[in-house]
Tab-separated table of N, CA and C in Angstrom:
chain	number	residue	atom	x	y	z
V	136	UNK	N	19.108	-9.117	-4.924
V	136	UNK	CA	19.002	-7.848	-4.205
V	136	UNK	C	17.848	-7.043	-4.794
V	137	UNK	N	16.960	-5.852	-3.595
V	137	UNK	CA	16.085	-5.240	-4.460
V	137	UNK	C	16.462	-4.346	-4.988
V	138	UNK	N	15.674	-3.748	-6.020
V	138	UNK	CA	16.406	-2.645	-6.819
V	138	UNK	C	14.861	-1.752	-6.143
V	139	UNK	N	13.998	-1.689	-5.866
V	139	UNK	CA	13.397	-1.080	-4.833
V	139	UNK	C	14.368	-0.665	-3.953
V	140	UNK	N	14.589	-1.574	-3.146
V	140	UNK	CA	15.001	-1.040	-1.945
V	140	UNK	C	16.119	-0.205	-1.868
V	141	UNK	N	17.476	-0.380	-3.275
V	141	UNK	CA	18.604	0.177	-3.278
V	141	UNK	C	17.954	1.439	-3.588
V	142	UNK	N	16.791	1.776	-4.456
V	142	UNK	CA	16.363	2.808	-5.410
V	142	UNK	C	16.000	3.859	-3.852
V	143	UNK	N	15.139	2.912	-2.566
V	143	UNK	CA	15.039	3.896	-1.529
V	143	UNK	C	15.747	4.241	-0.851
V	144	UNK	N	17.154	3.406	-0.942
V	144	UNK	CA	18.079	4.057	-0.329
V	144	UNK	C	18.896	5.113	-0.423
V	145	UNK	N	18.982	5.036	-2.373
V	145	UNK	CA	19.725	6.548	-2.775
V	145	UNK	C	18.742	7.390	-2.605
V	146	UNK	N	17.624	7.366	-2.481
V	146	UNK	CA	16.656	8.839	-2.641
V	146	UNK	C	16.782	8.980	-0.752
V	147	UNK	N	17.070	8.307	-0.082
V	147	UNK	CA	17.327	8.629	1.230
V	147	UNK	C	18.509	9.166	1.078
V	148	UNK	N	19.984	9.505	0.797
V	148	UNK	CA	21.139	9.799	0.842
V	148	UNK	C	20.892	11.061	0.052
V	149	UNK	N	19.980	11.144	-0.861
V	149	UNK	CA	19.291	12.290	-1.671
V	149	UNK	C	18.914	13.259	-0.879
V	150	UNK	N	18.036	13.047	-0.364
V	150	UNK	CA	16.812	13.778	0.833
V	150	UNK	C	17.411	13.956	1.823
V	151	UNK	N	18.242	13.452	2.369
V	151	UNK	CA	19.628	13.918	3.475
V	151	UNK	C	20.428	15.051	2.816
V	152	UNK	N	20.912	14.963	2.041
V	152	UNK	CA	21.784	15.845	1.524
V	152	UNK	C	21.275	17.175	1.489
V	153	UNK	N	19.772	17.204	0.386
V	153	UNK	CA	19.069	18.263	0.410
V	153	UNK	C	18.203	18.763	1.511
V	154	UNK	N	18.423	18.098	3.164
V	154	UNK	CA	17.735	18.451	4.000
V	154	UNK	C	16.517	18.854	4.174
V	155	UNK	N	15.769	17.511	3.457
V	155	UNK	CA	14.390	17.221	3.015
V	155	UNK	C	13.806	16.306	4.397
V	156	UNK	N	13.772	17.067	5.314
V	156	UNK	CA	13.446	16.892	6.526
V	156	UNK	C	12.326	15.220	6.626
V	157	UNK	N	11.430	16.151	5.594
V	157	UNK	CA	10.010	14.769	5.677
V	157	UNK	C	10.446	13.647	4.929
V	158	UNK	N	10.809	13.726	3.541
V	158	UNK	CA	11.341	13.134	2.750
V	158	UNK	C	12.450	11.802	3.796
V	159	UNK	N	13.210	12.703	4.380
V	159	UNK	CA	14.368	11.762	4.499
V	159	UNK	C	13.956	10.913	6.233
V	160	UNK	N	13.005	11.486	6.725
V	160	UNK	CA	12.268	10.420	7.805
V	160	UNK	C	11.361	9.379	7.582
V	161	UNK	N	10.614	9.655	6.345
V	161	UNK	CA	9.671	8.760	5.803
V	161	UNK	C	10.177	8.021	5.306
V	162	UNK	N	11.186	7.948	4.296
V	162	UNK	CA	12.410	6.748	3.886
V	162	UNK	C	13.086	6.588	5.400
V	163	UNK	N	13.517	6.844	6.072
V	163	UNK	CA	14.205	6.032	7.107
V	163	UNK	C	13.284	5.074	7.724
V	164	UNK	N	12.119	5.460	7.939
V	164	UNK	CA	10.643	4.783	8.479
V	164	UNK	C	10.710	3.441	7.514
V	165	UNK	N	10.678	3.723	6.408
V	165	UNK	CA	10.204	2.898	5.161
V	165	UNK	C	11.727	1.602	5.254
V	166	UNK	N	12.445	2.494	5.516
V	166	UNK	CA	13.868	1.054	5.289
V	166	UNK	C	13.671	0.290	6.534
V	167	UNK	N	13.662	0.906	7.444
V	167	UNK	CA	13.458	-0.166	8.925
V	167	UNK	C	11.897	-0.880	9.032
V	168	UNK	N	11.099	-0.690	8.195
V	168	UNK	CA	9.946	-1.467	7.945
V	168	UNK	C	10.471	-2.895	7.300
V	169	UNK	N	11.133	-2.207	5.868
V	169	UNK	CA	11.200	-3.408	5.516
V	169	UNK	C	12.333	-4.094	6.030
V	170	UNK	N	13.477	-3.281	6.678
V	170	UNK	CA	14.146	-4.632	7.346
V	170	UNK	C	13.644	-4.868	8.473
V	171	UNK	N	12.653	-4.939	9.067
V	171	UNK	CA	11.990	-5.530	9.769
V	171	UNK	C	11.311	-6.828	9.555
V	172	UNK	N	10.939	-6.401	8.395
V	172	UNK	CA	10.255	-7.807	7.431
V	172	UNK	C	11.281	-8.791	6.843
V	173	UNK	N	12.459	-8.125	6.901
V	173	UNK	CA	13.329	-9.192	6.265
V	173	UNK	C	14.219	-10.273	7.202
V	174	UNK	N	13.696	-9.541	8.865
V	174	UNK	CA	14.345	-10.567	9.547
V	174	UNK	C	13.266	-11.002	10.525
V	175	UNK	N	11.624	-11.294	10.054
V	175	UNK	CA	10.694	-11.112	10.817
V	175	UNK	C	11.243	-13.032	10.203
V	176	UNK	N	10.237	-13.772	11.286
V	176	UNK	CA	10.410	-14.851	10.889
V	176	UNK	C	11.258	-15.659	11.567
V	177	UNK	N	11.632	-17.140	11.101
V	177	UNK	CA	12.887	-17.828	11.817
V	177	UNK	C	13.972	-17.689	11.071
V	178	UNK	N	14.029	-17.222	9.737
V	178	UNK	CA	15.146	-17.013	8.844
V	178	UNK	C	15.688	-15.500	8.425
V	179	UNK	N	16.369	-14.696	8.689
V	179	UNK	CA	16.538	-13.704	7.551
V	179	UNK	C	16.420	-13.474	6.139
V	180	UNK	N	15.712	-13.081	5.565
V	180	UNK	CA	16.416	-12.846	4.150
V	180	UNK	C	15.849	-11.737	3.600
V	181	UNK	N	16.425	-11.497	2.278
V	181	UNK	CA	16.370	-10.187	1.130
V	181	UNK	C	15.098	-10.384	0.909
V	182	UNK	N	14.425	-9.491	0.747
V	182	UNK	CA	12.865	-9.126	0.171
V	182	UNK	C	13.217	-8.516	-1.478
V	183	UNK	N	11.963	-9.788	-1.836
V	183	UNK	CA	11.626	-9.227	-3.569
V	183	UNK	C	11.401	-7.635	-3.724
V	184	UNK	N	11.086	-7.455	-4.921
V	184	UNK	CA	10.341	-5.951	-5.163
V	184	UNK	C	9.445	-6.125	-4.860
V	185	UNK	N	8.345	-7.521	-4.815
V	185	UNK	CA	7.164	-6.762	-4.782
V	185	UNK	C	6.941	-7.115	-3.287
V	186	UNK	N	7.655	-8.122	-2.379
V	186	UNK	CA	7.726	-7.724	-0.988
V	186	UNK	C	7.769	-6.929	-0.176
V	187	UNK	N	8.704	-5.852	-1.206
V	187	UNK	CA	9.071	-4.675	-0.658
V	187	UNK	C	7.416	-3.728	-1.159
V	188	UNK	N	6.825	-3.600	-1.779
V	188	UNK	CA	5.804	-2.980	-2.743
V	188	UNK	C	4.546	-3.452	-1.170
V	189	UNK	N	5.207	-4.681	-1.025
V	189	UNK	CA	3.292	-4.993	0.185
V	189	UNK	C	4.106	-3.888	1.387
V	190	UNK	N	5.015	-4.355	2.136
V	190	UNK	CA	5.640	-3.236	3.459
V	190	UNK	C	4.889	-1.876	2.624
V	191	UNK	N	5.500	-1.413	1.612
V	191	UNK	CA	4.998	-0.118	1.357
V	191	UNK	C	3.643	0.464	1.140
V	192	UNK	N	2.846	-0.706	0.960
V	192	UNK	CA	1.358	-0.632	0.875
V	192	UNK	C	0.740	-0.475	2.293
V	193	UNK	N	1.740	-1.746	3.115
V	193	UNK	CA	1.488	-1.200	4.781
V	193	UNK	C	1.387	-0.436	4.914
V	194	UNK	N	2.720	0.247	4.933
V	194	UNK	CA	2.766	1.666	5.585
V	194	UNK	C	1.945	2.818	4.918
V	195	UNK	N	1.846	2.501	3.768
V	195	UNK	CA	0.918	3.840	3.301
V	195	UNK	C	-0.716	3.734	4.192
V	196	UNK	N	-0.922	2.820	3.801
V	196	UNK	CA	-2.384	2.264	4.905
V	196	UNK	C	-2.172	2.985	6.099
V	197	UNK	N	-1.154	2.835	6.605
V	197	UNK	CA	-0.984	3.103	8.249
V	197	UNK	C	-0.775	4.868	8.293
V	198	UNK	N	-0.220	5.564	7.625
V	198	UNK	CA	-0.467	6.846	7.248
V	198	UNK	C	-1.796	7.250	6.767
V	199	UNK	N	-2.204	6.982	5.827
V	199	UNK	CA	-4.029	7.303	5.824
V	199	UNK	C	-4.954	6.807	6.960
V	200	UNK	N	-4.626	6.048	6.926
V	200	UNK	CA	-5.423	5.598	8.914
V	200	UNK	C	-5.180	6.851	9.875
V	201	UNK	N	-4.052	7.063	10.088
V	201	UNK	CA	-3.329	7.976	11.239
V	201	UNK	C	-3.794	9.125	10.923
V	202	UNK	N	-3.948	9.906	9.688
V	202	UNK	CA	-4.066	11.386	8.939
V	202	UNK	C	-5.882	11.302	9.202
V	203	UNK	N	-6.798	10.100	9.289
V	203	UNK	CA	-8.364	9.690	9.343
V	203	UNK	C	-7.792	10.223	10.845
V	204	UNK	N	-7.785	9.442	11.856
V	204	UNK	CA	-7.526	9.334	13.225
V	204	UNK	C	-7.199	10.952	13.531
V	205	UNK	N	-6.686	11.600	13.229
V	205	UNK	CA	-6.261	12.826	13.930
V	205	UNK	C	-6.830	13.694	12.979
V	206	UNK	N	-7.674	13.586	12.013
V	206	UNK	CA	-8.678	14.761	11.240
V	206	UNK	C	-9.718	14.715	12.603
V	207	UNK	N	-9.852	13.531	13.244
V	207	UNK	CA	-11.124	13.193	13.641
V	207	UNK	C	-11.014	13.807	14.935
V	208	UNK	N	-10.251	13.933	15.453
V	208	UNK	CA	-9.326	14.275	16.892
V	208	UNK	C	-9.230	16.158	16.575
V	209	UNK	N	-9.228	16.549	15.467
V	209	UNK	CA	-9.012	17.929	15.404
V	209	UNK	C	-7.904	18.033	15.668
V	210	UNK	N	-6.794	17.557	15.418
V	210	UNK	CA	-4.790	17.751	15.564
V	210	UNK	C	-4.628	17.974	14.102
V	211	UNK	N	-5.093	18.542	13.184
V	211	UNK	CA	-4.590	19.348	11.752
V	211	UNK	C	-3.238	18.964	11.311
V	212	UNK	N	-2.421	19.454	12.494
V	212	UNK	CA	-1.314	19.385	11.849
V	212	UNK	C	-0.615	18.416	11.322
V	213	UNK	N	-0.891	17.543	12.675
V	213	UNK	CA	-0.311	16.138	12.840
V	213	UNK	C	-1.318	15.166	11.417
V	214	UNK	N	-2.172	15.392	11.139
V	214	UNK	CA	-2.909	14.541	10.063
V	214	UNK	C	-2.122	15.472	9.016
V	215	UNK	N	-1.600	16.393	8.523
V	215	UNK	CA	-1.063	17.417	7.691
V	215	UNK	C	0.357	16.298	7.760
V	216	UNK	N	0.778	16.085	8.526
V	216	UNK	CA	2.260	15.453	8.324
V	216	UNK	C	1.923	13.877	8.131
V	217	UNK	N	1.190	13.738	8.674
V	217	UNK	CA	1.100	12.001	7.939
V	217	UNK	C	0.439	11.764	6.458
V	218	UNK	N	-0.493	12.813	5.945
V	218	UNK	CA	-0.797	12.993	4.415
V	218	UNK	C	0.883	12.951	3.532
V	219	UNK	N	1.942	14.244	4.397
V	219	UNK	CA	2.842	14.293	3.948
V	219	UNK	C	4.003	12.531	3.443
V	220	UNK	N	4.027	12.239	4.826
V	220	UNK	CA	4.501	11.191	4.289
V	220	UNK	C	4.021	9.965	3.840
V	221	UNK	N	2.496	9.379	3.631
V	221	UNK	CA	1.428	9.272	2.453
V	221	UNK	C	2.105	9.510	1.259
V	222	UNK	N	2.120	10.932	0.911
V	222	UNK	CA	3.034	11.250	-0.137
V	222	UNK	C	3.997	10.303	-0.850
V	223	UNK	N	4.758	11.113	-0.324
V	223	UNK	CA	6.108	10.145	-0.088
V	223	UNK	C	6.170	9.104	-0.723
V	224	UNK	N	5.503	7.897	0.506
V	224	UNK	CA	5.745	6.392	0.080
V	224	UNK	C	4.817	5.744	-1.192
V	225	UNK	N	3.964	6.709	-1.391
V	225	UNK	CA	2.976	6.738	-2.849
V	225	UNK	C	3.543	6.943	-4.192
V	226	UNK	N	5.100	7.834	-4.367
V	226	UNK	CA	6.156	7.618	-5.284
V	226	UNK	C	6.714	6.133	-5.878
V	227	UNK	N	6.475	5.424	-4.319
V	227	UNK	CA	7.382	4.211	-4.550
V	227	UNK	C	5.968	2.965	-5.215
V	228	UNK	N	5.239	3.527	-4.640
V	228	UNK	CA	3.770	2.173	-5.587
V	228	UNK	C	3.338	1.947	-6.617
V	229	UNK	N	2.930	1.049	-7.153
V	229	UNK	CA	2.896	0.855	-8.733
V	229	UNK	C	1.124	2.183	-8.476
V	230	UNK	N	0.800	2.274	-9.777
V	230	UNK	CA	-0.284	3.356	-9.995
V	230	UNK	C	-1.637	2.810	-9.271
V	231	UNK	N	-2.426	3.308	-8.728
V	231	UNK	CA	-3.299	3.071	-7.906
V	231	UNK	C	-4.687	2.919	-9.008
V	232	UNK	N	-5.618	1.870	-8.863
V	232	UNK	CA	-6.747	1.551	-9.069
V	232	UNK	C	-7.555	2.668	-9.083
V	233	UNK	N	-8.572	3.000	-10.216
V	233	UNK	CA	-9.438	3.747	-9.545
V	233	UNK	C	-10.852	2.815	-9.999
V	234	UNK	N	-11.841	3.790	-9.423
V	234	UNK	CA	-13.314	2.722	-8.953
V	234	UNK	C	-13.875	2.205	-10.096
V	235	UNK	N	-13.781	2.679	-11.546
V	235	UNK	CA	-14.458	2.234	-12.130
V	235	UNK	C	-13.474	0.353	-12.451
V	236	UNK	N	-12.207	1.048	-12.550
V	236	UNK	CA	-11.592	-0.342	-12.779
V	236	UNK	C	-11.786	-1.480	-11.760
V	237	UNK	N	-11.780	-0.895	-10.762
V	237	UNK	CA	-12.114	-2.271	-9.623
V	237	UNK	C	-13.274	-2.362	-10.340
V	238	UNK	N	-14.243	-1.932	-10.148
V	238	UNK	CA	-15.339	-2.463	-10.599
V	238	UNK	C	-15.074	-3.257	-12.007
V	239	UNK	N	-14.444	-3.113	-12.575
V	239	UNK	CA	-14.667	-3.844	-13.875
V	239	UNK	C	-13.749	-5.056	-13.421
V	240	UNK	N	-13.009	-5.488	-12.653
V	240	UNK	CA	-12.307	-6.936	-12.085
V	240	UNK	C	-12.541	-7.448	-11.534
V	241	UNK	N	-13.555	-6.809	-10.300
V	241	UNK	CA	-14.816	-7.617	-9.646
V	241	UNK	C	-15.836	-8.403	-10.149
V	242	UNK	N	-16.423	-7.423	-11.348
V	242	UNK	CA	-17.821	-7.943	-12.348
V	242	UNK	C	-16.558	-9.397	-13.290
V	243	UNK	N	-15.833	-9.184	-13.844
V	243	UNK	CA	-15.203	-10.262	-14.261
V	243	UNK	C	-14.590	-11.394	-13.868
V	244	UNK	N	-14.361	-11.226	-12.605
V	244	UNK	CA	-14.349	-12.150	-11.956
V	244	UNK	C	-15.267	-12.759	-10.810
V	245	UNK	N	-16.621	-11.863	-10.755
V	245	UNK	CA	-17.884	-12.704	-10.963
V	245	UNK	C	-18.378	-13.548	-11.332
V	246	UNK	N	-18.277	-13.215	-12.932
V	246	UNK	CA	-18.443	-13.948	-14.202
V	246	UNK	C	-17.619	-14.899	-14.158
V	247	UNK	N	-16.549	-14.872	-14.192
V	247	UNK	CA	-15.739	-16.085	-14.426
V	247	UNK	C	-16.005	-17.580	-13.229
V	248	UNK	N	-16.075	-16.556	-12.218
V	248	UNK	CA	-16.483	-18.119	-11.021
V	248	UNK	C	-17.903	-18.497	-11.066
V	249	UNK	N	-18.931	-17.711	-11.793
V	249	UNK	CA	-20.108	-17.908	-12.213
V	249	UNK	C	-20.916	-17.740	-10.313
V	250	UNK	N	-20.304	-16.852	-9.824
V	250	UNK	CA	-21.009	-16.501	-8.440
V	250	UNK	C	-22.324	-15.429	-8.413
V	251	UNK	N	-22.388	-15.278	-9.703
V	251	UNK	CA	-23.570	-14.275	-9.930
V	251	UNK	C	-24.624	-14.728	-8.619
V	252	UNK	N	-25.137	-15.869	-9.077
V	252	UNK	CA	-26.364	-16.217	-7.956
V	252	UNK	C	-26.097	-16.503	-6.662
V	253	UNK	N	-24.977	-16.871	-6.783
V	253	UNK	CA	-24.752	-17.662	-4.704
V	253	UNK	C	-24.734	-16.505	-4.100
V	254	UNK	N	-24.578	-15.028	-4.017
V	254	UNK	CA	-24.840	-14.098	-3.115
V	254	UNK	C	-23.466	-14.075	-2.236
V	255	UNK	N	-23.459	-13.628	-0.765
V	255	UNK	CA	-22.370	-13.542	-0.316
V	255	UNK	C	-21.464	-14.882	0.192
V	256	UNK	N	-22.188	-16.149	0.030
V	256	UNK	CA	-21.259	-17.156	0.032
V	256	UNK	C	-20.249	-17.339	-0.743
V	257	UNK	N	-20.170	-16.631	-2.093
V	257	UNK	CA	-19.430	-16.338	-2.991
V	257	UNK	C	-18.215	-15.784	-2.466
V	258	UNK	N	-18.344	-14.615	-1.374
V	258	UNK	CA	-17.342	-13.902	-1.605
V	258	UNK	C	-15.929	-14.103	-1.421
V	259	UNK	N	-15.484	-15.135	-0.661
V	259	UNK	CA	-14.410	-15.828	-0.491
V	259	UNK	C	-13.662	-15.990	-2.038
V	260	UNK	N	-14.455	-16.872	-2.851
V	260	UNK	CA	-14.522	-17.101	-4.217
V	260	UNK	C	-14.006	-16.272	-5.296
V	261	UNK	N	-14.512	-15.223	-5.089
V	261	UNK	CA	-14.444	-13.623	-6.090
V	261	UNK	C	-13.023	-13.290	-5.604
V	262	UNK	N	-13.187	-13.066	-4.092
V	262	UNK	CA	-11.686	-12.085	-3.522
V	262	UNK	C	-10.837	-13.106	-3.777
V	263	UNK	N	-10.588	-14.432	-3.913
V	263	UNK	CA	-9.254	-15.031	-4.263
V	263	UNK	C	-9.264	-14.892	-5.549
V	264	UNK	N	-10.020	-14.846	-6.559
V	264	UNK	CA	-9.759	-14.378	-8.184
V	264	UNK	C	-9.313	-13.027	-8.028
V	265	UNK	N	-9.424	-12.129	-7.071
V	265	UNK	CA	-9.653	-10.507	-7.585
V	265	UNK	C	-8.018	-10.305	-6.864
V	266	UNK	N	-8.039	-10.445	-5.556
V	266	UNK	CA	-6.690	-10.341	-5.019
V	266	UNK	C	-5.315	-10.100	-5.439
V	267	UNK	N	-5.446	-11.034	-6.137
V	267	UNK	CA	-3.733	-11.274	-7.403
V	267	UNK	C	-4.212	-9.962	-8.496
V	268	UNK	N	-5.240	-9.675	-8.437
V	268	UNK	CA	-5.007	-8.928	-9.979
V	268	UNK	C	-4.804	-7.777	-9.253
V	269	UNK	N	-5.296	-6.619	-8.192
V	269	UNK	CA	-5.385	-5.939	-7.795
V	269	UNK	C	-4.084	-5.651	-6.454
V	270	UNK	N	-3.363	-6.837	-5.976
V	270	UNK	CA	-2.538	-6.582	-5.021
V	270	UNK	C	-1.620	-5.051	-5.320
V	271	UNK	N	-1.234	-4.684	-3.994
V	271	UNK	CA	-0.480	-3.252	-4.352
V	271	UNK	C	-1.078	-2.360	-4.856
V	272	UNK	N	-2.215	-2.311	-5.891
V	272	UNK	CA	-3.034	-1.268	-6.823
V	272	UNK	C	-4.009	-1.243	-6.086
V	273	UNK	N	-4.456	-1.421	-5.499
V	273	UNK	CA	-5.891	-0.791	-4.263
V	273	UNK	C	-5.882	-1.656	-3.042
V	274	UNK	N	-6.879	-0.206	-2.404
V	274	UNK	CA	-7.382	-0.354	-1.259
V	274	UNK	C	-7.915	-2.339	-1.113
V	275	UNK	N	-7.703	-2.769	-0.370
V	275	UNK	CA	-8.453	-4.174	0.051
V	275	UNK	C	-9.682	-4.039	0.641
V	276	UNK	N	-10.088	-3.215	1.306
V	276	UNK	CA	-11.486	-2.403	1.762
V	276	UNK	C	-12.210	-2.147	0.739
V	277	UNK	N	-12.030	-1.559	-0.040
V	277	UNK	CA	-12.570	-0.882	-1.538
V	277	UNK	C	-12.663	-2.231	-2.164
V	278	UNK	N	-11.875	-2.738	-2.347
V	278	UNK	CA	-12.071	-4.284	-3.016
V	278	UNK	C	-13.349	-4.873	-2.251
V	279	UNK	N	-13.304	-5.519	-1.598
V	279	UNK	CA	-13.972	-6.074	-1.100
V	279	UNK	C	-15.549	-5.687	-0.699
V	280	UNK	N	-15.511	-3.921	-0.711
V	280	UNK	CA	-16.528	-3.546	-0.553
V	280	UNK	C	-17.291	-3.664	-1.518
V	281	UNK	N	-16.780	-3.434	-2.887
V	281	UNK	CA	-17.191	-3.421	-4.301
V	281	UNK	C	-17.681	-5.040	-4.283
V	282	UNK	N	-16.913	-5.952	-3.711
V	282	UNK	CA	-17.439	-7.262	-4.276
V	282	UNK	C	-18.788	-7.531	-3.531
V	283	UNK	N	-19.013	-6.687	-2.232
V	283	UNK	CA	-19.980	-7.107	-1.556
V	283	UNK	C	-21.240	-7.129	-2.576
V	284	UNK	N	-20.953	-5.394	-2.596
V	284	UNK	CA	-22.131	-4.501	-3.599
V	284	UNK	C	-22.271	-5.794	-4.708
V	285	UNK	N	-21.162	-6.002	-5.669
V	285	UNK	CA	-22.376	-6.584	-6.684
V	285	UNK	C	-22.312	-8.551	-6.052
V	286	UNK	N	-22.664	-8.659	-5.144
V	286	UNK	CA	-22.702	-9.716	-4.881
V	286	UNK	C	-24.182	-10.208	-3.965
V	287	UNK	N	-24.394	-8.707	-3.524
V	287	UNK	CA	-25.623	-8.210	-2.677
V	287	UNK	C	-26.655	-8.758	-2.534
Protein backbone atom coordinates (compact mmCIF):
# COMPACT_ATOMS: atom_id res chain seq x y z
CA UNK A 1 0.00 0.00 0.00
CA UNK A 2 1.14 3.71 -0.56
CA UNK A 3 1.98 5.62 2.28
CA UNK A 4 1.79 8.62 -0.25
CA UNK A 5 -1.34 8.03 -1.11
CA UNK A 6 -2.81 7.15 2.54
CA UNK A 7 -0.65 10.41 3.63
CA UNK A 8 -3.12 12.27 0.72
CA UNK A 9 -5.86 10.94 1.92
CA UNK A 10 -5.71 12.07 5.60
CA UNK A 11 -4.68 15.61 4.56
CA UNK A 12 -7.93 15.34 2.36
CA UNK A 13 -10.22 14.38 5.50
CA UNK A 14 -7.96 17.29 7.04
CA UNK A 15 -8.83 20.00 4.47
CA UNK A 16 -12.52 18.85 4.58
CA UNK A 17 -12.88 19.28 8.02
CA UNK A 18 -11.15 22.67 8.06
CA UNK A 19 -13.13 23.74 4.96
CA UNK A 20 -10.06 24.33 2.98
CA UNK A 21 -12.06 24.75 -0.04
CA UNK A 22 -8.78 24.63 -2.55
CA UNK A 23 -6.87 22.36 -0.49
CA UNK A 24 -9.57 19.75 -0.31
CA UNK A 25 -10.44 19.88 -4.35
CA UNK A 26 -6.92 19.65 -5.38
CA UNK A 27 -6.49 16.41 -3.26
CA UNK A 28 -9.77 15.09 -4.54
CA UNK A 29 -8.35 15.92 -8.20
CA UNK A 30 -5.04 14.31 -7.10
CA UNK A 31 -6.75 10.87 -5.66
CA UNK A 32 -8.89 10.27 -8.81
CA UNK A 33 -5.71 10.88 -10.93
CA UNK A 34 -4.05 8.42 -9.37
CA UNK A 35 -6.80 5.98 -9.24
CA UNK A 36 -7.10 6.47 -12.55
CA UNK A 37 -3.65 5.25 -13.08
CA UNK A 38 -4.17 2.42 -10.97
CA UNK A 39 -6.84 0.93 -13.06
CA UNK A 40 -5.50 2.41 -16.41
CA UNK A 41 -4.29 -0.65 -18.22
CA UNK A 42 -5.58 -4.41 -18.52
CA UNK A 43 -4.90 -5.05 -14.82
CA UNK A 44 -5.71 -3.01 -11.70
CA UNK A 45 -3.32 -2.43 -9.19
CA UNK A 46 -1.80 -0.32 -6.13
CA UNK A 47 0.68 2.31 -7.26
CA UNK A 48 4.26 2.62 -5.63
CA UNK A 49 5.26 5.98 -4.01
CA UNK A 50 7.08 6.93 -6.60
CA UNK A 51 4.16 6.06 -9.13
CA UNK A 52 2.23 8.01 -7.22
CA UNK A 53 5.23 11.00 -7.19
CA UNK A 54 5.09 10.74 -11.53
CA UNK A 55 0.72 11.26 -11.45
CA UNK A 56 1.77 14.13 -9.17
CA UNK A 57 4.43 15.51 -11.35
CA UNK A 58 1.57 15.21 -14.06
CA UNK A 59 -0.62 17.07 -12.58
CA UNK A 60 1.55 19.73 -11.33
CA UNK A 61 2.74 20.17 -15.11
CA UNK A 62 -0.85 20.39 -16.06
CA UNK A 63 -1.49 23.27 -13.50
CA UNK A 64 1.54 25.39 -14.62
CA UNK A 65 0.53 24.83 -18.23
CA UNK A 66 -3.15 25.96 -17.43
CA UNK A 67 -1.98 29.11 -14.95
CA UNK A 68 0.74 29.87 -18.63
CA UNK A 69 -2.58 29.39 -20.79
CA UNK A 70 -4.88 31.79 -18.98
CA UNK A 71 -1.99 34.51 -17.93
CA UNK A 72 -1.91 34.56 -21.69
CA UNK A 73 -5.73 34.78 -22.23
CA UNK A 74 -5.86 37.66 -19.52
CA UNK A 75 -8.41 35.37 -17.04
CA UNK A 76 -6.12 36.39 -13.75
CA UNK A 77 -8.13 34.76 -11.74
CA UNK A 78 -8.52 31.53 -13.13
CA UNK A 79 -4.43 31.30 -13.62
CA UNK A 80 -4.56 32.67 -9.70
CA UNK A 81 -6.42 29.33 -8.86
CA UNK A 82 -4.44 26.94 -10.79
CA UNK A 83 -0.96 28.53 -9.26
CA UNK A 84 -3.12 27.76 -6.12
CA UNK A 85 -3.45 24.28 -6.61
CA UNK A 86 0.30 24.08 -8.16
CA UNK A 87 0.74 24.79 -4.62
CA UNK A 88 -0.79 22.28 -3.19
CA UNK A 89 0.40 19.25 -5.11
CA UNK A 90 4.13 20.77 -4.79
CA UNK A 91 3.85 19.75 -0.83
CA UNK A 92 3.57 16.24 -1.98
CA UNK A 93 7.07 16.27 -4.43
CA UNK A 94 10.34 15.38 -3.49
CA UNK A 95 12.43 19.07 -3.60
CA UNK A 96 12.71 20.49 -6.98
CA UNK A 97 16.06 20.87 -9.03
CA UNK A 98 17.36 24.10 -9.48
CA UNK A 99 19.49 25.23 -12.74
CA UNK A 100 22.70 25.19 -11.59
CA UNK A 101 22.26 21.48 -10.45
CA UNK A 102 20.75 20.29 -13.66
CA UNK A 103 23.43 21.71 -15.13
CA UNK A 104 25.91 19.97 -13.15
CA UNK A 105 24.08 16.23 -14.14
CA UNK A 106 23.91 17.08 -17.60
CA UNK A 107 27.81 18.16 -17.86
CA UNK A 108 28.39 14.71 -15.95
CA UNK A 109 26.71 12.80 -17.71
CA UNK A 110 28.20 14.19 -20.82
CA UNK A 111 31.33 13.20 -19.58
CA UNK A 112 30.53 9.98 -18.64
CA UNK A 113 29.00 8.83 -22.19
CA UNK A 114 31.97 10.78 -23.60
CA UNK A 115 29.24 12.69 -26.03
CA UNK A 116 31.22 15.81 -25.73
CA UNK A 117 31.94 15.70 -29.59
CA UNK A 118 28.96 13.85 -31.32
CA UNK A 119 26.77 17.05 -30.90
CA UNK A 120 23.04 16.45 -30.94
CA UNK A 121 23.18 12.81 -32.00
CA UNK A 122 24.15 12.38 -28.53
CA UNK A 123 21.17 13.50 -27.09
CA UNK A 124 19.16 10.42 -26.79
CA UNK A 125 22.41 9.15 -24.97
CA UNK A 126 22.77 11.97 -22.23
CA UNK A 127 18.76 12.05 -21.52
CA UNK A 128 18.75 8.23 -20.75
CA UNK A 129 21.81 8.80 -18.23
CA UNK A 130 20.17 12.10 -16.92
CA UNK A 131 16.44 10.90 -16.67
CA UNK A 132 16.78 8.44 -13.65
CA UNK A 133 18.78 10.93 -11.77
CA UNK A 134 16.48 13.83 -12.17
CA UNK A 135 12.90 12.01 -12.47
CA UNK A 136 10.22 13.86 -10.20
CA UNK A 137 13.00 16.71 -9.36
CA UNK A 138 12.61 18.74 -12.62
CA UNK A 139 11.09 20.07 -15.34
CA UNK A 140 11.85 17.42 -18.48
CA UNK A 141 11.82 20.60 -20.75
CA UNK A 142 14.51 22.24 -18.64
CA UNK A 143 16.32 18.97 -18.80
CA UNK A 144 16.52 18.53 -22.00
CA UNK A 145 16.87 22.04 -22.89
CA UNK A 146 20.05 22.24 -20.81
CA UNK A 147 21.30 19.07 -22.60
CA UNK A 148 20.69 20.67 -25.91
CA UNK A 149 22.74 23.87 -24.83
CA UNK A 150 25.82 22.01 -23.85
CA UNK A 151 25.57 19.61 -26.55
CA UNK A 152 25.18 22.53 -29.19
Amino acid sequence: MSTLKDQLRADLTTAMKARDQVRSSTLRMVLAAVANAEVAGKTARELSDDEVVTVLGAEAKKRREAAAAFDEGGREESAAKERAEAEVIAVYLPEQLDDAEIERIVAAAVESTGAAGEGMKAMGKVMGVVQPQVKGRADGAAVAAEVRRQLG
